[in-house]
mmCIF file of C-alpha atoms in Angstrom:
data_model
loop_
_atom_site.group_PDB
_atom_site.id
_atom_site.type_symbol
_atom_site.label_atom_id
_atom_site.label_comp_id
_atom_site.label_asym_id
_atom_site.label_seq_id
_atom_site.Cartn_x
_atom_site.Cartn_y
_atom_site.Cartn_z
ATOM 1 C CA ASN A 1 -81.047 114.175 -130.955
ATOM 2 C CA ALA A 2 -80.997 117.927 -130.421
ATOM 3 C CA GLY A 3 -77.181 118.039 -130.667
ATOM 4 C CA VAL A 4 -75.754 121.177 -129.059
ATOM 5 C CA THR A 5 -78.220 123.795 -127.861
ATOM 6 C CA GLN A 6 -77.560 127.253 -126.467
ATOM 7 C CA THR A 7 -79.736 129.494 -124.315
ATOM 8 C CA PRO A 8 -80.519 132.330 -124.870
ATOM 9 C CA LYS A 9 -80.219 133.114 -128.592
ATOM 10 C CA PHE A 10 -80.042 136.880 -128.116
ATOM 11 C CA ARG A 11 -79.374 139.144 -125.142
ATOM 12 C CA VAL A 12 -78.759 142.825 -124.522
ATOM 13 C CA LEU A 13 -76.982 143.775 -121.310
ATOM 14 C CA LYS A 14 -76.004 147.073 -119.745
ATOM 15 C CA THR A 15 -72.401 147.563 -118.679
ATOM 16 C CA GLY A 16 -71.837 145.986 -115.281
ATOM 17 C CA GLN A 17 -74.720 143.520 -115.446
ATOM 18 C CA SER A 18 -74.147 139.794 -115.151
ATOM 19 C CA MET A 19 -75.508 136.843 -117.035
ATOM 20 C CA THR A 20 -75.034 133.142 -117.665
ATOM 21 C CA LEU A 21 -75.078 131.414 -121.022
ATOM 22 C CA LEU A 22 -76.141 127.791 -121.001
ATOM 23 C CA CYS A 23 -74.840 125.126 -123.346
ATOM 24 C CA ALA A 24 -76.320 121.640 -123.387
ATOM 25 C CA GLN A 25 -75.389 118.584 -125.449
ATOM 26 C CA ASP A 26 -77.105 115.216 -125.679
ATOM 27 C CA MET A 27 -74.322 113.289 -127.410
ATOM 28 C CA ASN A 28 -72.514 112.163 -124.246
ATOM 29 C CA HIS A 29 -69.402 114.092 -125.286
ATOM 30 C CA GLU A 30 -66.533 114.456 -122.861
ATOM 31 C CA TYR A 31 -65.110 117.691 -124.201
ATOM 32 C CA MET A 32 -66.890 121.039 -124.340
ATOM 33 C CA TYR A 33 -65.731 124.494 -125.429
ATOM 34 C CA TRP A 34 -66.802 128.120 -125.374
ATOM 35 C CA TYR A 35 -65.719 130.433 -128.215
ATOM 36 C CA ARG A 36 -66.369 134.002 -129.129
ATOM 37 C CA GLN A 37 -66.600 135.134 -132.740
ATOM 38 C CA ASP A 38 -65.714 138.680 -133.752
ATOM 39 C CA PRO A 39 -65.508 140.038 -137.304
ATOM 40 C CA GLY A 40 -62.166 139.326 -138.954
ATOM 41 C CA MET A 41 -60.851 137.373 -135.977
ATOM 42 C CA GLY A 42 -62.276 133.925 -136.497
ATOM 43 C CA LEU A 43 -63.221 131.990 -133.379
ATOM 44 C CA ARG A 44 -61.226 132.392 -130.200
ATOM 45 C CA LEU A 45 -61.378 129.911 -127.357
ATOM 46 C CA ILE A 46 -62.546 131.329 -124.028
ATOM 47 C CA HIS A 47 -62.631 128.265 -121.753
ATOM 48 C CA TYR A 48 -62.925 124.555 -122.228
ATOM 49 C CA SER A 49 -63.599 121.377 -120.299
ATOM 50 C CA VAL A 50 -62.247 117.864 -120.793
ATOM 51 C CA GLY A 51 -64.768 116.229 -118.501
ATOM 52 C CA GLU A 52 -67.394 116.712 -115.819
ATOM 53 C CA GLY A 53 -66.067 118.837 -112.988
ATOM 54 C CA THR A 54 -63.052 120.132 -114.946
ATOM 55 C CA THR A 55 -62.459 123.483 -116.634
ATOM 56 C CA ALA A 56 -59.449 125.232 -118.135
ATOM 57 C CA LYS A 57 -58.598 128.604 -119.639
ATOM 58 C CA GLY A 58 -58.397 129.152 -123.346
ATOM 59 C CA GLU A 59 -56.982 132.008 -125.361
ATOM 60 C CA VAL A 60 -59.221 134.848 -124.091
ATOM 61 C CA PRO A 61 -60.519 133.906 -120.597
ATOM 62 C CA ASP A 62 -60.476 137.316 -118.882
ATOM 63 C CA GLY A 63 -63.897 138.514 -117.748
ATOM 64 C CA TYR A 64 -65.493 135.068 -118.040
ATOM 65 C CA ASN A 65 -66.052 132.123 -115.734
ATOM 66 C CA VAL A 66 -67.318 128.631 -116.485
ATOM 67 C CA SER A 67 -68.678 125.594 -114.744
ATOM 68 C CA ARG A 68 -69.232 121.961 -115.765
ATOM 69 C CA LEU A 69 -71.193 120.419 -112.915
ATOM 70 C CA LYS A 70 -72.961 117.963 -115.205
ATOM 71 C CA LYS A 71 -71.428 116.225 -118.198
ATOM 72 C CA GLN A 72 -74.101 117.472 -120.568
ATOM 73 C CA ASN A 73 -73.992 121.148 -119.523
ATOM 74 C CA PHE A 74 -71.327 123.843 -119.790
ATOM 75 C CA LEU A 75 -72.140 127.284 -118.400
ATOM 76 C CA LEU A 76 -70.406 130.525 -119.327
ATOM 77 C CA GLY A 77 -70.746 133.448 -116.926
ATOM 78 C CA LEU A 78 -70.078 137.136 -117.272
ATOM 79 C CA GLU A 79 -69.870 138.686 -113.818
ATOM 80 C CA SER A 80 -69.652 142.328 -114.904
ATOM 81 C CA ALA A 81 -70.321 142.800 -118.590
ATOM 82 C CA ALA A 82 -68.260 145.262 -120.633
ATOM 83 C CA PRO A 83 -68.865 146.598 -124.156
ATOM 84 C CA SER A 84 -65.765 144.675 -125.303
ATOM 85 C CA GLN A 85 -67.715 141.477 -124.600
ATOM 86 C CA THR A 86 -70.209 142.281 -127.333
ATOM 87 C CA SER A 87 -69.827 139.266 -129.575
ATOM 88 C CA VAL A 88 -71.392 136.060 -130.827
ATOM 89 C CA TYR A 89 -70.720 133.162 -128.478
ATOM 90 C CA PHE A 90 -70.557 129.572 -129.646
ATOM 91 C CA CYS A 91 -70.471 126.422 -127.623
ATOM 92 C CA ALA A 92 -69.054 123.199 -129.054
ATOM 93 C CA SER A 93 -68.566 119.627 -127.894
ATOM 94 C CA SER A 94 -66.551 116.658 -129.099
ATOM 95 C CA TYR A 95 -65.786 113.027 -128.441
ATOM 96 C CA PHE A 96 -62.683 112.008 -126.570
ATOM 97 C CA MET A 97 -60.398 111.587 -129.586
ATOM 98 C CA GLY A 98 -57.363 113.599 -128.706
ATOM 99 C CA GLN A 99 -56.401 115.797 -131.575
ATOM 100 C CA GLY A 100 -58.609 114.396 -134.309
ATOM 101 C CA GLY A 101 -62.061 114.810 -132.842
ATOM 102 C CA GLU A 102 -64.698 116.762 -134.716
ATOM 103 C CA GLN A 103 -66.325 119.573 -132.780
ATOM 104 C CA TYR A 104 -70.101 119.971 -132.960
ATOM 105 C CA PHE A 105 -71.299 123.550 -132.634
ATOM 106 C CA GLY A 106 -74.406 125.130 -131.209
ATOM 107 C CA PRO A 107 -76.340 127.859 -133.050
ATOM 108 C CA GLY A 108 -74.757 130.708 -131.095
ATOM 109 C CA THR A 109 -75.793 133.478 -128.704
ATOM 110 C CA ARG A 110 -75.623 137.059 -129.916
ATOM 111 C CA LEU A 111 -74.738 139.315 -126.964
ATOM 112 C CA THR A 112 -74.733 143.091 -127.043
ATOM 113 C CA VAL A 113 -73.376 145.087 -124.103
ATOM 114 C CA THR A 114 -74.324 148.764 -124.078
ATOM 115 C CA ALA B 1 -47.156 128.453 -131.322
ATOM 116 C CA GLN B 2 -49.421 126.932 -133.911
ATOM 117 C CA SER B 3 -51.341 129.258 -136.184
ATOM 118 C CA VAL B 4 -53.558 129.265 -139.239
ATOM 119 C CA THR B 5 -53.642 131.883 -141.978
ATOM 120 C CA GLN B 6 -56.439 132.143 -144.480
ATOM 121 C CA LEU B 7 -55.480 134.212 -147.498
ATOM 122 C CA GLY B 8 -58.313 136.486 -148.549
ATOM 123 C CA SER B 9 -61.100 137.508 -146.212
ATOM 124 C CA HIS B 10 -63.532 137.684 -149.139
ATOM 125 C CA VAL B 11 -63.636 135.548 -152.276
ATOM 126 C CA SER B 12 -66.151 136.093 -155.055
ATOM 127 C CA VAL B 13 -66.841 133.583 -157.828
ATOM 128 C CA SER B 14 -69.494 133.102 -160.462
ATOM 129 C CA GLU B 15 -71.911 130.221 -160.245
ATOM 130 C CA GLY B 16 -70.311 127.208 -161.931
ATOM 131 C CA ALA B 17 -66.761 128.483 -161.463
ATOM 132 C CA LEU B 18 -63.989 126.853 -159.471
ATOM 133 C CA VAL B 19 -63.875 127.625 -155.775
ATOM 134 C CA LEU B 20 -60.419 127.901 -154.166
ATOM 135 C CA LEU B 21 -60.060 128.969 -150.547
ATOM 136 C CA ARG B 22 -56.526 129.119 -149.225
ATOM 137 C CA CYS B 23 -55.253 127.983 -145.858
ATOM 138 C CA ASN B 24 -51.691 127.810 -144.562
ATOM 139 C CA TYR B 25 -50.727 126.488 -141.162
ATOM 140 C CA SER B 26 -47.706 126.494 -138.947
ATOM 141 C CA SER B 27 -47.037 123.442 -136.860
ATOM 142 C CA SER B 28 -43.884 121.755 -135.661
ATOM 143 C CA VAL B 29 -45.494 118.327 -135.746
ATOM 144 C CA PRO B 30 -47.855 116.704 -138.264
ATOM 145 C CA PRO B 31 -51.159 118.425 -137.647
ATOM 146 C CA TYR B 32 -54.803 117.531 -137.799
ATOM 147 C CA LEU B 33 -56.545 120.035 -140.064
ATOM 148 C CA PHE B 34 -60.187 120.943 -140.494
ATOM 149 C CA TRP B 35 -62.445 123.029 -142.696
ATOM 150 C CA TYR B 36 -65.713 124.264 -141.225
ATOM 151 C CA VAL B 37 -68.546 126.161 -142.922
ATOM 152 C CA GLN B 38 -70.856 128.695 -141.314
ATOM 153 C CA TYR B 39 -74.077 129.647 -143.069
ATOM 154 C CA PRO B 40 -75.668 132.966 -142.088
ATOM 155 C CA ASN B 41 -76.927 133.063 -138.511
ATOM 156 C CA GLN B 42 -75.937 129.459 -137.848
ATOM 157 C CA GLY B 43 -73.231 127.577 -136.010
ATOM 158 C CA LEU B 44 -70.258 125.930 -137.683
ATOM 159 C CA GLN B 45 -70.435 122.506 -139.292
ATOM 160 C CA LEU B 46 -67.601 120.286 -140.395
ATOM 161 C CA LEU B 47 -66.848 120.110 -144.130
ATOM 162 C CA LEU B 48 -63.854 117.795 -143.940
ATOM 163 C CA LYS B 49 -60.815 116.916 -141.878
ATOM 164 C CA TYR B 50 -57.297 115.655 -142.451
ATOM 165 C CA THR B 51 -55.954 113.175 -139.920
ATOM 166 C CA SER B 52 -52.930 111.796 -141.844
ATOM 167 C CA ALA B 53 -54.741 108.920 -143.551
ATOM 168 C CA ALA B 54 -54.749 110.421 -147.071
ATOM 169 C CA THR B 55 -53.482 113.738 -148.399
ATOM 170 C CA LEU B 56 -56.563 114.356 -150.559
ATOM 171 C CA VAL B 57 -59.623 114.602 -148.379
ATOM 172 C CA LYS B 58 -63.172 114.620 -149.679
ATOM 173 C CA GLY B 59 -65.902 116.292 -147.714
ATOM 174 C CA ILE B 60 -69.568 117.108 -147.916
ATOM 175 C CA ASN B 61 -71.269 119.128 -150.665
ATOM 176 C CA GLY B 62 -68.565 118.346 -153.247
ATOM 177 C CA PHE B 63 -65.704 120.045 -151.411
ATOM 178 C CA GLU B 64 -62.239 118.592 -151.099
ATOM 179 C CA ALA B 65 -58.894 119.688 -149.718
ATOM 180 C CA GLU B 66 -55.319 118.600 -150.281
ATOM 181 C CA PHE B 67 -52.726 118.461 -147.535
ATOM 182 C CA LYS B 68 -49.319 119.587 -148.831
ATOM 183 C CA LYS B 69 -46.666 119.267 -146.163
ATOM 184 C CA SER B 70 -43.953 120.922 -148.254
ATOM 185 C CA GLU B 71 -46.120 124.017 -148.670
ATOM 186 C CA THR B 72 -47.770 123.805 -145.194
ATOM 187 C CA SER B 73 -51.064 124.270 -146.976
ATOM 188 C CA PHE B 74 -54.555 122.791 -146.823
ATOM 189 C CA HIS B 75 -56.496 124.617 -149.535
ATOM 190 C CA LEU B 76 -60.210 123.953 -150.022
ATOM 191 C CA THR B 77 -61.599 123.474 -153.531
ATOM 192 C CA LYS B 78 -64.850 122.742 -155.307
ATOM 193 C CA PRO B 79 -64.996 122.349 -159.097
ATOM 194 C CA SER B 80 -68.279 124.157 -159.630
ATOM 195 C CA ALA B 81 -69.777 126.699 -157.250
ATOM 196 C CA HIS B 82 -73.470 126.715 -156.394
ATOM 197 C CA MET B 83 -75.404 129.655 -155.018
ATOM 198 C CA SER B 84 -75.961 127.611 -151.865
ATOM 199 C CA ASP B 85 -72.189 127.578 -151.204
ATOM 200 C CA ALA B 86 -72.271 131.238 -150.167
ATOM 201 C CA ALA B 87 -71.102 131.178 -146.549
ATOM 202 C CA GLU B 88 -68.116 131.813 -144.322
ATOM 203 C CA TYR B 89 -65.406 129.153 -144.289
ATOM 204 C CA PHE B 90 -62.937 128.522 -141.506
ATOM 205 C CA CYS B 91 -59.734 126.535 -141.566
ATOM 206 C CA ALA B 92 -58.536 125.152 -138.238
ATOM 207 C CA VAL B 93 -55.607 123.191 -136.863
ATOM 208 C CA SER B 94 -55.665 121.009 -133.800
ATOM 209 C CA ASP B 95 -53.761 122.043 -130.730
ATOM 210 C CA LYS B 96 -50.810 119.761 -129.910
ATOM 211 C CA SER B 97 -52.291 118.797 -126.553
ATOM 212 C CA ASN B 98 -54.847 116.014 -126.279
ATOM 213 C CA THR B 99 -57.644 118.370 -125.350
ATOM 214 C CA GLY B 100 -59.251 118.620 -128.766
ATOM 215 C CA LYS B 101 -58.666 122.365 -128.874
ATOM 216 C CA LEU B 102 -58.763 123.981 -132.294
ATOM 217 C CA ILE B 103 -56.959 127.071 -133.533
ATOM 218 C CA PHE B 104 -59.040 128.824 -136.172
ATOM 219 C CA GLY B 105 -58.093 131.045 -139.066
ATOM 220 C CA GLN B 106 -59.744 134.404 -139.560
ATOM 221 C CA GLY B 107 -62.345 133.047 -141.966
ATOM 222 C CA THR B 108 -63.086 133.606 -145.649
ATOM 223 C CA THR B 109 -66.472 134.789 -146.870
ATOM 224 C CA LEU B 110 -67.430 133.172 -150.156
ATOM 225 C CA GLN B 111 -69.780 135.117 -152.406
ATOM 226 C CA VAL B 112 -71.337 133.309 -155.385
ATOM 227 C CA LYS B 113 -72.645 135.510 -158.172
ATOM 228 C CA PRO B 114 -75.369 134.324 -160.559
#
């Protein structure tokens, strides 16, 4: 099993450009999450999904959109990138276990917006 | 709102010394608690989790954590540090909803000196 994979690993964007980050998992997990990691701030939840076709906002959703058209994929979009979106982005997935489920993380995407 | 506080953004120990990473949480109901580790340029992986079965939880790589309700703490310990333990450690608490969301602390970087 590949687990959770993320594409691309690195990306540099100019302000105003758009891009989509792809997350894929092969563990048949119901739940998927997008986080951003910034120094000294831990991980903050951007958006999440509790099943195919569903999405919901997390703690810091502004400037991002997501889609979950297939159970195994969770896409994160930036329509008009800003320097404040320079960060490391992590995708995670988990079983349907309510509060006790372990999240499995991808290797991350390092995004720089100039 | 639930929150997690990790005391000390950087902890430095000598190889063979005790490792103690502190985590305090705020939650109005019994929480599920997690410790994750992040090695350089990698995603997060689960060290251990508390789900109310036992207050002393053993995890991978010789780590353990004790849930203390009276102190609202979930500190991570390891009796003898190895060089390979150098990483960033995150404490997290589950959101009260059944969405599997996690609220992360700010992270603690562990340095192990030879």
